[in-house]
Coordinates of C-alpha atoms (C1' of nucleotides) in Angstrom, one line a residue:
Chain A
M25 CA -41.9 11.4 10.9
S26 CA -43.1 15.0 10.1
V27 CA -43.4 16.4 6.7
Q28 CA -40.6 18.8 7.5
R29 CA -38.2 16.0 8.4
E30 CA -39.0 14.1 5.2
Y31 CA -38.5 17.3 3.3
A32 CA -35.2 17.9 5.0
S33 CA -34.2 14.4 4.5
N34 CA -34.8 14.6 0.8
M35 CA -32.8 17.7 0.6
S36 CA -29.9 15.9 2.2
V37 CA -30.2 13.0 -0.2
S38 CA -29.8 15.2 -3.1
M39 CA -27.0 17.2 -1.5
L40 CA -25.2 13.9 -0.9
S41 CA -25.5 12.8 -4.5
P42 CA -21.9 12.0 -5.3
F43 CA -21.8 9.9 -2.2
G44 CA -24.9 8.1 -3.3
A45 CA -23.3 7.4 -6.6
R46 CA -20.4 5.9 -4.8
L47 CA -22.6 3.6 -2.7
C48 CA -24.5 2.6 -5.7
A49 CA -21.3 1.8 -7.5
L50 CA -20.5 -0.5 -4.6
G51 CA -23.7 -2.4 -5.1
L52 CA -25.6 -1.0 -2.1
P53 CA -29.3 -0.3 -2.2
P54 CA -30.6 3.3 -2.4
E55 CA -32.2 3.1 1.1
T56 CA -28.7 3.1 2.5
L57 CA -28.2 6.7 1.5
E58 CA -31.6 7.7 2.9
E59 CA -30.7 6.1 6.2
I60 CA -27.4 7.8 6.3
A61 CA -28.8 11.2 5.2
A62 CA -31.2 11.1 8.1
C63 CA -28.2 11.7 10.3
D64 CA -28.2 15.3 9.1
P65 CA -24.6 16.1 8.3
L66 CA -23.0 19.4 8.8
L67 CA -22.0 20.9 5.4
E68 CA -18.7 22.7 5.4
E69 CA -16.9 24.6 2.7
V70 CA -13.1 24.3 2.8
P71 CA -10.9 26.8 0.7
A72 CA -8.5 25.5 -1.9
R73 CA -4.9 24.8 -0.9
S74 CA -5.7 24.4 2.8
E75 CA -3.7 21.9 4.9
R76 CA -3.3 20.7 8.4
R77 CA -6.9 19.7 8.9
S78 CA -7.5 16.4 10.6
A79 CA -9.2 14.1 8.1
A80 CA -12.0 13.3 10.6
P81 CA -12.0 15.8 13.4
A82 CA -13.4 14.4 16.7
G83 CA -14.0 11.0 15.2
S84 CA -16.6 12.2 12.8
F85 CA -17.4 10.6 9.5
D86 CA -16.5 13.0 6.8
V87 CA -17.4 12.6 3.1
L88 CA -16.2 14.8 0.3
L89 CA -19.0 16.1 -1.9
R90 CA -17.2 18.5 -4.2
G91 CA -13.6 19.2 -5.1
W92 CA -10.3 17.5 -4.8
A93 CA -8.6 16.6 -1.5
F94 CA -5.8 14.3 -0.3
R95 CA -4.8 12.5 2.8
Y96 CA -1.2 13.0 3.9
R97 CA 1.3 12.5 6.6
D98 CA 4.3 14.6 7.3
L99 CA 7.7 12.8 7.5
R100 CA 10.8 13.9 9.2
E101 CA 13.0 16.4 7.4
G102 CA 10.2 18.3 5.7
S103 CA 9.1 15.7 3.2
R104 CA 5.6 14.5 3.0
H105 CA 3.7 11.4 2.0
I106 CA 0.4 11.7 0.2
A107 CA -1.5 8.6 1.1
G108 CA -4.2 9.0 -1.5
L109 CA -6.5 11.3 -3.3
V110 CA -10.0 12.0 -2.1
L111 CA -12.6 12.6 -4.9
P112 CA -16.2 13.5 -4.6
G113 CA -18.2 10.7 -2.9
D114 CA -15.1 9.4 -1.1
P115 CA -14.9 9.2 2.7
C116 CA -12.1 11.4 4.0
D117 CA -11.0 8.8 6.5
I118 CA -13.1 5.8 6.8
D119 CA -11.0 4.2 9.6
A120 CA -11.9 7.0 12.0
V121 CA -15.5 5.6 12.2
E122 CA -14.5 2.4 14.0
F123 CA -11.4 3.5 15.8
G124 CA -12.8 6.9 16.8
R125 CA -9.6 8.7 15.9
S126 CA -7.9 9.8 12.7
N127 CA -4.2 9.6 12.1
V128 CA -4.0 11.3 8.7
Q129 CA -4.3 15.0 7.8
L130 CA -6.5 16.2 5.0
G131 CA -5.4 18.8 2.5
T132 CA -7.4 20.4 -0.3
L133 CA -6.4 21.1 -3.8
T134 CA -9.5 22.9 -4.9
R135 CA -12.3 24.5 -3.0
C136 CA -14.1 21.6 -1.4
L137 CA -17.5 20.8 0.1
V138 CA -17.4 18.3 3.0
A139 CA -20.4 16.6 4.7
S140 CA -19.5 15.9 8.3
F141 CA -21.5 13.3 10.3
D142 CA -21.3 13.5 14.0
G143 CA -19.2 10.5 15.1
D144 CA -21.3 9.2 17.9
A145 CA -24.6 9.7 16.0
F146 CA -23.1 7.9 13.1
R147 CA -21.8 5.0 15.2
D148 CA -25.2 4.7 16.8
L149 CA -26.7 4.4 13.3
C150 CA -24.2 1.7 12.4
D151 CA -25.3 -0.3 15.4
R152 CA -29.0 0.1 14.5
S153 CA -28.8 -0.4 10.7
A154 CA -27.2 -3.4 9.0
L155 CA -27.4 -1.6 5.7
V156 CA -25.3 1.3 7.0
R157 CA -22.8 -0.9 8.6
Q158 CA -22.5 -2.9 5.4
A159 CA -21.9 0.4 3.5
V160 CA -19.0 1.2 5.8
T161 CA -17.6 -2.2 5.4
R162 CA -17.7 -2.0 1.6
L163 CA -16.2 1.5 1.6
S164 CA -13.4 0.2 3.7
M165 CA -12.9 -2.8 1.5
A166 CA -12.9 -0.7 -1.6
E167 CA -10.1 1.4 -0.2
N168 CA -8.4 -1.8 0.8
A169 CA -8.4 -2.9 -2.8
M170 CA -7.0 0.4 -4.0
L171 CA -4.3 0.4 -1.4
R172 CA -3.3 -3.2 -2.3
E173 CA -3.1 -2.2 -6.0
W174 CA -1.0 0.8 -5.2
N175 CA 1.3 -1.2 -3.0
L176 CA 2.0 -3.4 -6.0
C177 CA 2.8 -0.4 -8.1
L178 CA 5.1 1.1 -5.6
A179 CA 6.9 -2.2 -5.0
H180 CA 7.3 -3.4 -8.6
R181 CA 6.7 -0.8 -11.1
S182 CA 8.7 2.0 -12.6
A183 CA 8.1 5.8 -12.4
S184 CA 6.3 5.9 -15.7
Q185 CA 4.2 2.9 -14.9
R186 CA 3.1 4.3 -11.6
M187 CA 2.2 7.6 -13.3
A188 CA 0.3 5.8 -16.0
H189 CA -1.5 3.8 -13.4
L190 CA -2.5 6.8 -11.5
F191 CA -3.9 8.5 -14.6
C192 CA -5.9 5.4 -15.5
E193 CA -7.3 5.0 -12.0
L194 CA -8.3 8.6 -11.7
H195 CA -10.1 8.4 -15.0
V196 CA -12.3 5.5 -13.7
R197 CA -12.9 7.1 -10.4
L198 CA -13.8 10.5 -11.9
A199 CA -16.0 8.9 -14.5
A200 CA -18.0 7.4 -11.7
V201 CA -19.0 10.9 -10.5
D202 CA -19.2 12.3 -14.0
A203 CA -16.1 14.4 -13.7
A204 CA -14.1 13.0 -16.6
D205 CA -14.3 13.4 -20.4
R206 CA -13.7 10.8 -22.9
D207 CA -10.1 12.1 -23.6
G208 CA -9.0 13.4 -20.2
Y209 CA -9.9 15.4 -17.1
E210 CA -8.9 18.3 -15.0
L211 CA -6.0 17.4 -12.7
P212 CA -5.4 20.1 -10.1
L213 CA -2.1 18.7 -8.9
T214 CA 1.3 20.3 -9.1
Q215 CA 4.4 18.1 -10.0
V216 CA 5.4 18.3 -6.3
H217 CA 2.0 16.8 -5.4
L218 CA 2.5 14.1 -7.9
A219 CA 5.9 13.4 -6.5
E220 CA 4.6 13.1 -3.0
L221 CA 1.9 10.8 -4.2
L222 CA 4.0 8.5 -6.4
G223 CA 7.0 8.3 -4.1
L224 CA 9.3 10.1 -6.4
T225 CA 11.1 13.4 -6.5
A226 CA 9.7 16.4 -8.3
V227 CA 12.6 16.4 -10.7
H228 CA 11.9 12.8 -11.7
V229 CA 8.2 13.5 -12.1
N230 CA 9.1 16.2 -14.5
R231 CA 11.5 13.9 -16.5
T232 CA 8.8 11.2 -16.6
L233 CA 6.1 13.5 -17.8
Q234 CA 8.4 14.8 -20.5
A235 CA 9.1 11.2 -21.6
M236 CA 5.4 10.4 -21.6
R237 CA 4.7 13.5 -23.7
A238 CA 7.4 12.6 -26.1
E239 CA 5.9 9.2 -26.6
Q240 CA 2.5 10.8 -27.4
L241 CA 0.9 9.1 -24.5
I242 CA -0.5 12.2 -22.8
E243 CA -0.6 16.0 -22.8
L244 CA -0.6 17.9 -19.5
S245 CA -0.8 21.6 -19.1
D246 CA -2.8 24.2 -17.1
Q247 CA -4.1 21.5 -14.8
Q248 CA -5.7 19.7 -17.7
L249 CA -4.7 16.1 -18.5
T250 CA -5.4 14.9 -22.1
V251 CA -4.8 11.3 -22.8
R252 CA -3.7 10.7 -26.4
D253 CA -3.6 6.9 -26.3
W254 CA -5.6 5.2 -23.6
D255 CA -4.7 1.7 -24.7
A256 CA -1.0 2.4 -24.6
L257 CA -1.4 4.1 -21.3
A258 CA -3.3 1.2 -19.7
A259 CA -0.9 -1.3 -21.3
L260 CA 2.1 0.6 -19.8
A261 CA 0.5 0.6 -16.4
E262 CA -0.9 -3.0 -16.7
F263 CA -4.1 -1.4 -15.6
R264 CA -7.2 -3.4 -15.0
A265 CA -10.1 -1.5 -13.6
D266 CA -11.8 -4.4 -11.8
Y267 CA -10.1 -3.9 -8.5
L268 CA -11.9 -0.6 -8.1
E269 CA -15.2 -2.4 -7.6
M270 CA -17.0 0.1 -9.7
E271 CA -18.4 -2.3 -12.3
R272 CA -21.9 -1.7 -11.0
A273 CA -21.7 2.0 -11.8
A274 CA -23.7 3.4 -14.7
A275 CA -21.7 3.4 -18.0
Chain B
M2 CA -29.9 -25.5 21.7
S3 CA -29.0 -29.1 22.5
V4 CA -26.1 -30.0 24.8
Q5 CA -24.3 -31.5 21.8
R6 CA -24.5 -28.2 19.9
E7 CA -23.2 -26.3 22.9
Y8 CA -20.5 -28.7 23.3
A9 CA -19.6 -28.6 19.7
S10 CA -19.7 -24.8 19.8
N11 CA -17.4 -24.6 22.7
M12 CA -15.0 -26.9 20.9
S13 CA -15.1 -24.5 17.9
V14 CA -14.4 -21.6 20.2
S15 CA -11.3 -23.2 21.6
M16 CA -10.1 -24.3 18.1
L17 CA -10.5 -20.8 16.9
S18 CA -8.5 -19.3 19.8
P19 CA -5.9 -17.3 17.7
F20 CA -8.8 -15.7 15.8
G21 CA -10.4 -15.0 19.1
A22 CA -7.2 -13.3 20.3
R23 CA -7.2 -11.2 17.2
L24 CA -10.9 -10.1 17.7
C25 CA -10.2 -9.3 21.3
A26 CA -7.1 -7.2 20.3
L27 CA -9.4 -5.2 18.0
G28 CA -11.6 -4.4 21.0
L29 CA -14.5 -6.8 20.1
P30 CA -16.5 -8.5 22.8
P31 CA -16.1 -12.3 23.4
E32 CA -19.6 -13.1 22.2
T33 CA -18.5 -12.2 18.7
L34 CA -16.3 -15.2 18.5
E35 CA -19.1 -17.5 19.8
E36 CA -21.5 -16.2 17.2
I37 CA -19.0 -16.8 14.5
A38 CA -18.0 -20.2 15.8
A39 CA -21.6 -21.3 15.6
C40 CA -21.2 -21.2 11.8
D41 CA -19.2 -24.4 12.1
P42 CA -16.2 -23.9 9.9
L43 CA -14.5 -26.6 8.0
L44 CA -11.0 -27.2 9.4
E45 CA -8.4 -27.8 6.7
E46 CA -4.7 -28.7 6.9
V47 CA -2.5 -27.3 4.2
P48 CA 1.0 -28.6 3.7
A49 CA 4.0 -26.3 3.8
R50 CA 5.3 -24.6 0.7
S51 CA 2.0 -25.0 -1.1
E52 CA 1.0 -22.4 -3.7
R53 CA -1.7 -21.6 -6.2
R54 CA -4.6 -21.9 -3.7
S55 CA -7.2 -19.2 -4.0
A56 CA -7.2 -17.2 -0.8
A57 CA -11.0 -17.7 -0.4
P58 CA -12.3 -20.4 -2.6
A59 CA -15.9 -20.0 -3.6
G60 CA -16.3 -16.8 -1.7
S61 CA -15.8 -18.4 1.7
F62 CA -14.4 -16.7 4.7
D63 CA -11.1 -18.3 5.6
V64 CA -9.1 -17.7 8.7
L65 CA -5.6 -19.0 9.4
L66 CA -5.3 -20.8 12.8
R67 CA -1.8 -22.2 12.7
G68 CA 1.3 -21.6 10.6
W69 CA 2.6 -18.9 8.2
A70 CA 1.0 -18.1 4.9
F71 CA 1.1 -15.2 2.4
R72 CA -1.1 -13.5 -0.2
Y73 CA 0.4 -13.1 -3.6
R74 CA -0.1 -12.2 -7.2
D75 CA 1.9 -13.3 -10.1
L76 CA 3.2 -10.7 -12.4
R77 CA 4.3 -11.0 -16.0
E78 CA 7.8 -12.4 -16.7
G79 CA 7.8 -14.8 -13.8
S80 CA 8.1 -12.4 -11.0
R81 CA 5.7 -12.3 -8.1
H82 CA 4.3 -9.8 -5.6
I83 CA 3.7 -10.9 -2.1
A84 CA 0.9 -8.7 -0.9
G85 CA 1.2 -9.5 2.8
L86 CA 1.9 -12.2 5.4
V87 CA -0.9 -14.0 7.0
L88 CA -0.3 -15.0 10.6
P89 CA -2.5 -17.1 13.0
G90 CA -5.8 -15.3 13.6
D91 CA -5.6 -13.4 10.4
P92 CA -8.3 -13.7 7.7
C93 CA -6.8 -15.0 4.5
D94 CA -8.8 -12.6 2.3
I95 CA -11.2 -10.4 4.1
D96 CA -12.5 -8.7 0.9
A97 CA -13.9 -11.9 -0.4
V98 CA -16.7 -11.8 2.2
E99 CA -18.4 -8.8 0.7
F100 CA -17.4 -9.0 -2.9
G101 CA -17.9 -12.8 -3.1
R102 CA -14.7 -13.4 -5.0
S103 CA -11.0 -13.4 -4.3
N104 CA -8.3 -11.9 -6.5
V105 CA -5.3 -13.1 -4.6
Q106 CA -3.7 -16.5 -4.2
L107 CA -2.6 -17.9 -0.9
G108 CA 0.7 -19.6 -0.4
T109 CA 1.9 -21.4 2.7
L110 CA 5.4 -21.2 4.2
T111 CA 4.8 -23.8 7.0
R112 CA 2.2 -26.4 7.5
C113 CA -1.0 -24.5 8.1
L114 CA -4.4 -25.0 9.7
V115 CA -7.2 -23.0 8.0
A116 CA -10.8 -22.5 9.3
S117 CA -13.1 -22.1 6.3
F118 CA -16.5 -20.7 6.8
D119 CA -19.1 -21.2 4.1
G120 CA -19.5 -17.9 2.2
D121 CA -23.3 -17.8 2.1
A122 CA -23.8 -18.9 5.7
F123 CA -21.3 -16.4 6.8
R124 CA -22.9 -13.6 4.9
D125 CA -26.3 -14.6 6.3
L126 CA -24.7 -14.3 9.8
C127 CA -23.4 -10.9 9.0
D128 CA -26.9 -9.7 8.0
R129 CA -28.3 -11.1 11.3
S130 CA -25.6 -10.1 13.7
A131 CA -24.4 -6.5 14.1
L132 CA -21.5 -7.8 16.2
V133 CA -20.2 -10.1 13.5
R134 CA -20.6 -7.4 10.8
Q135 CA -18.6 -5.0 13.1
A136 CA -15.9 -7.6 13.4
V137 CA -15.6 -7.8 9.7
T138 CA -15.4 -4.1 9.5
R139 CA -12.7 -3.8 12.1
L140 CA -10.7 -6.6 10.5
S141 CA -10.9 -4.8 7.2
M142 CA -9.9 -1.5 8.7
A143 CA -7.0 -3.1 10.6
E144 CA -5.7 -4.4 7.3
N145 CA -6.3 -1.0 5.8
A146 CA -4.0 0.6 8.4
M147 CA -1.3 -2.0 7.7
L148 CA -1.5 -1.4 4.0
R149 CA -1.3 2.3 4.4
E150 CA 1.7 2.0 6.6
W151 CA 3.4 -0.3 4.1
N152 CA 2.6 2.1 1.3
L153 CA 4.5 4.8 3.1
C154 CA 7.4 2.5 3.5
L155 CA 7.5 1.4 -0.1
A156 CA 7.2 5.0 -1.3
H157 CA 9.6 6.8 1.0
R158 CA 11.9 4.4 2.8
S159 CA 15.1 2.6 1.9
A160 CA 15.7 -1.1 1.7
S161 CA 17.1 -1.4 5.2
Q162 CA 14.3 0.7 6.7
R163 CA 11.7 -1.4 5.0
M164 CA 13.3 -4.6 6.3
A165 CA 13.5 -3.1 9.8
H166 CA 9.9 -2.1 9.6
L167 CA 8.9 -5.6 8.6
F168 CA 10.8 -7.2 11.5
C169 CA 9.2 -4.8 14.0
E170 CA 5.7 -5.2 12.6
L171 CA 6.0 -9.0 12.7
H172 CA 7.2 -8.9 16.3
V173 CA 4.1 -7.1 17.4
R174 CA 1.8 -9.2 15.4
L175 CA 3.4 -12.5 16.5
A176 CA 3.4 -11.4 20.1
A177 CA -0.4 -10.9 19.9
V178 CA -0.7 -14.6 19.3
D179 CA 2.1 -15.6 21.6
A180 CA 4.5 -16.6 18.8
A181 CA 7.4 -14.3 19.6
D182 CA 10.1 -14.2 22.2
R183 CA 11.5 -11.2 23.9
D184 CA 14.6 -11.3 21.6
G185 CA 13.2 -12.6 18.3
Y186 CA 11.1 -15.2 16.6
E187 CA 11.0 -17.9 14.0
L188 CA 10.9 -16.4 10.5
P189 CA 10.2 -19.1 7.9
L190 CA 11.0 -17.0 4.9
T191 CA 13.7 -17.3 2.3
Q192 CA 15.5 -14.3 1.0
V193 CA 13.6 -14.6 -2.2
H194 CA 10.3 -14.4 -0.2
L195 CA 11.7 -11.3 1.6
A196 CA 12.5 -9.8 -1.8
E197 CA 9.0 -10.4 -3.2
L198 CA 7.5 -8.9 -0.1
L199 CA 9.7 -5.8 0.2
G200 CA 9.8 -5.0 -3.5
L201 CA 13.5 -5.6 -3.8
T202 CA 15.7 -8.2 -5.5
A203 CA 17.0 -11.2 -3.7
V204 CA 20.6 -9.9 -4.1
H205 CA 19.8 -6.7 -2.5
V206 CA 18.0 -8.4 0.3
N207 CA 21.1 -10.3 1.0
R208 CA 23.3 -7.1 0.9
T209 CA 20.9 -5.4 3.2
L210 CA 20.8 -8.3 5.7
Q211 CA 24.6 -8.4 5.7
A212 CA 24.7 -4.7 6.5
M213 CA 22.2 -5.1 9.3
R214 CA 24.2 -7.9 10.7
A215 CA 27.4 -5.9 10.5
E216 CA 25.7 -3.1 12.4
Q217 CA 24.8 -5.5 15.2
L218 CA 21.1 -4.9 14.6
I219 CA 20.0 -8.4 14.0
E220 CA 21.0 -12.0 13.6
L221 CA 19.3 -14.3 11.1
S222 CA 20.1 -17.9 10.4
D223 CA 18.2 -21.2 10.2
Q224 CA 14.9 -19.4 9.9
Q225 CA 15.4 -17.8 13.3
L226 CA 15.5 -14.0 13.7
T227 CA 17.3 -12.6 16.7
V228 CA 17.1 -8.9 17.3
R229 CA 20.2 -7.5 19.0
D230 CA 18.9 -4.0 19.4
W231 CA 15.2 -3.3 19.3
D232 CA 15.5 0.4 19.9
A233 CA 17.9 0.9 17.0
L234 CA 15.8 -1.3 14.8
A235 CA 12.6 0.6 15.6
A236 CA 14.5 3.9 15.2
L237 CA 15.8 2.9 11.8
A238 CA 12.3 1.9 10.6
E239 CA 10.7 4.9 12.3
F240 CA 8.3 2.3 13.7
R241 CA 5.4 3.1 15.9
A242 CA 3.1 0.2 16.7
D243 CA -0.1 2.2 17.1
Y244 CA -1.3 1.7 13.6
L245 CA -1.7 -2.0 14.2
E246 CA -4.6 -1.4 16.5
M247 CA -3.4 -4.0 18.9
E248 CA -3.1 -1.9 21.9
R249 CA -6.0 -3.7 23.5
A250 CA -4.1 -7.0 23.4
A251 CA -2.8 -8.5 26.6
A252 CA 0.7 -7.5 27.4
Chain C
dT20 C1' 7.8 48.6 -12.2
dA21 C1' 10.3 46.1 -9.2
dA22 C1' 10.5 42.3 -6.1
dC23 C1' 8.9 38.0 -4.5
dG24 C1' 6.8 33.6 -4.8
dC25 C1' 5.5 29.4 -7.1
dC26 C1' 5.6 26.1 -10.8
dC27 C1' 8.0 24.2 -14.5
dA28 C1' 12.1 22.9 -17.2
dC29 C1' 16.5 21.0 -17.7
dA30 C1' 21.6 20.0 -16.9
dA31 C1' 25.4 17.5 -14.3
dC32 C1' 26.6 14.5 -11.0
dT33 C1' 25.8 10.7 -7.4
dT34 C1' 23.8 6.7 -5.4
dA35 C1' 20.6 3.0 -4.2
dG36 C1' 19.3 -0.7 -6.0
dG37 C1' 18.8 -4.0 -10.3
dT38 C1' 21.2 -7.5 -13.4
dT39 C1' 24.0 -11.3 -14.4
dA40 C1' 27.0 -14.6 -13.0
dT41 C1' 29.9 -17.7 -10.1
dT42 C1' 30.8 -20.2 -5.7
dT43 C1' 29.7 -22.7 -1.6
dG44 C1' 27.2 -25.8 1.2
dA45 C1' 23.2 -28.5 2.9
dG46 C1' 19.8 -31.8 1.9
dC47 C1' 18.0 -35.7 -0.9
dG48 C1' 17.3 -39.4 -4.2
dC49 C1' 19.6 -43.2 -6.2
Chain D
dG26 C1' 29.6 -42.7 -3.7
dC27 C1' 27.4 -39.2 -7.6
dG28 C1' 24.4 -35.9 -9.2
dC29 C1' 20.6 -33.0 -8.4
dT30 C1' 18.2 -28.8 -6.5
dC31 C1' 17.7 -25.0 -3.4
dA32 C1' 19.4 -21.2 -0.2
dA33 C1' 22.8 -18.2 0.6
dA34 C1' 26.8 -15.3 -0.3
dT35 C1' 29.4 -12.2 -3.0
dA36 C1' 31.6 -9.8 -7.2
dA37 C1' 31.3 -6.7 -11.4
dC38 C1' 28.7 -4.0 -13.8
dC39 C1' 24.5 -1.1 -15.2
dT40 C1' 20.5 2.0 -14.8
dA41 C1' 16.6 4.3 -12.7
dA42 C1' 16.0 7.6 -9.7
dG43 C1' 17.8 11.0 -6.2
dT44 C1' 20.5 15.5 -5.5
dT45 C1' 21.9 20.0 -6.3
dG46 C1' 21.7 24.0 -8.8
dT47 C1' 20.3 27.3 -12.5
dG48 C1' 17.1 29.8 -15.3
dG49 C1' 12.5 31.2 -17.1
dG50 C1' 7.5 32.3 -17.1
dC51 C1' 3.8 34.2 -14.6
dG52 C1' 0.7 35.9 -11.1
dT53 C1' 0.6 38.7 -6.8
dT54 C1' 1.7 42.4 -3.9
dA55 C1' 4.1 46.7 -3.0

DNA sequence: TAACGCCCACAACTTAGGTTATTTGAGCGC
DNA sequence: GCGCTCAAATAACCTAAGTTGTGGGCGTTA
């Protein structure tokens, strides 16, 4: 391997740092990131508020490095389902790697930086490297766990509980990539986004937020969430962080 | 490899046939099953209506071979969330393989046969065999897709749509293991089970079933579901089978 | 400066689904 | 035979959340 390649590779590793943090949180060894970085991803800036972009164009493996994005699907009669938020370090659509096609769209909330690995090259790498394949497996399973938990929320919990759960989950996930403060974080979502995510109407999201404000649980204005009482919020949501599989992350 | 071992291995392969069908449906080559079978699972009969059994005791990799089971979690105040049905060929708790622990319980509806692979032996096998690791990845992703779809239903669809969706999905999944007829299948669930699965109350499940009967969509009695109008049912549910990733299955 | 858009707030009314309770019938032990 | 439990049906009532509509603040463009 030439010096240039090593140099280039190290550049990639540092570019990919939020993704590295994610892999590390999942208990994967650091060489995993190096092997993946050797695939030389295409770095792509996506403007804020963009929509209608396939989450993994041409079966590529896309990872968000900076910004907030979300996976969504349009429903009949103009409504929309937001299937999940994508934070720095998260794959945009992990399933596309194996099945070679994506069935979700990706939208951005803020300006984003995406690392896009060529699909075929990445699949080749998976076949050659047990570590990389394991990383994909764990990423998939981590998502699995989040989906399962969210399922439970949607099926059995009230609007305020879902909202509280979302806020708790986001705090843990953002903290893993150093994007949360002790008392809150930036939340670049409108109430309409929240509604599409929580399976509620925008009106009811508004009502629920008012109620949570009135109970001194949270403050939310200018895209900034401030949590006044974490314990009460977590209790309301019946939130336990363990399903996120991030216990291996630095404190 | 001795003749006995080969013989034993072939026995295992045939025992595991519903699991083989599942792997095949996911587009995995037949050798995958042979490699897994070489792990020599413990076969275990579980009586009907049993509960409180960890889905993957001691981090093992458990696969259902015969019968109906479900994953569940208890909630406070006596209620329960059924996180999904486990049909022949399905892993009981795929996440346990990587994370070495299970956070769901397994309940049985009918008498079941479970193949239990020793956790450490199976993980060793994953490290040695790219094929096996890929199988795990695809199984995980297939579950992912089902969870995502179900999320959408819970968030945005009515009781009757969810019910219709469940019936459609089960038909496809059962057909993949030859357990469905053209016009219906055996459905060993009580209305309470349906409620816990759909995120509704038992009364409302009853109401919804009555309505669906009245509209000539389905018939359901004595654990036997008969679908009178598949097209109408699928249209109500807005069901499209592609997310199940079973298009590779035999017709 | 007006006009348009988006986001948030909030009021009035409707509805899907939750809650509680009673009834019936099938199975099962004794 | 009697009494038990469990599944299903169904009625009456209640509430969380959906629906429709209005108004206000604020940034952008003309």
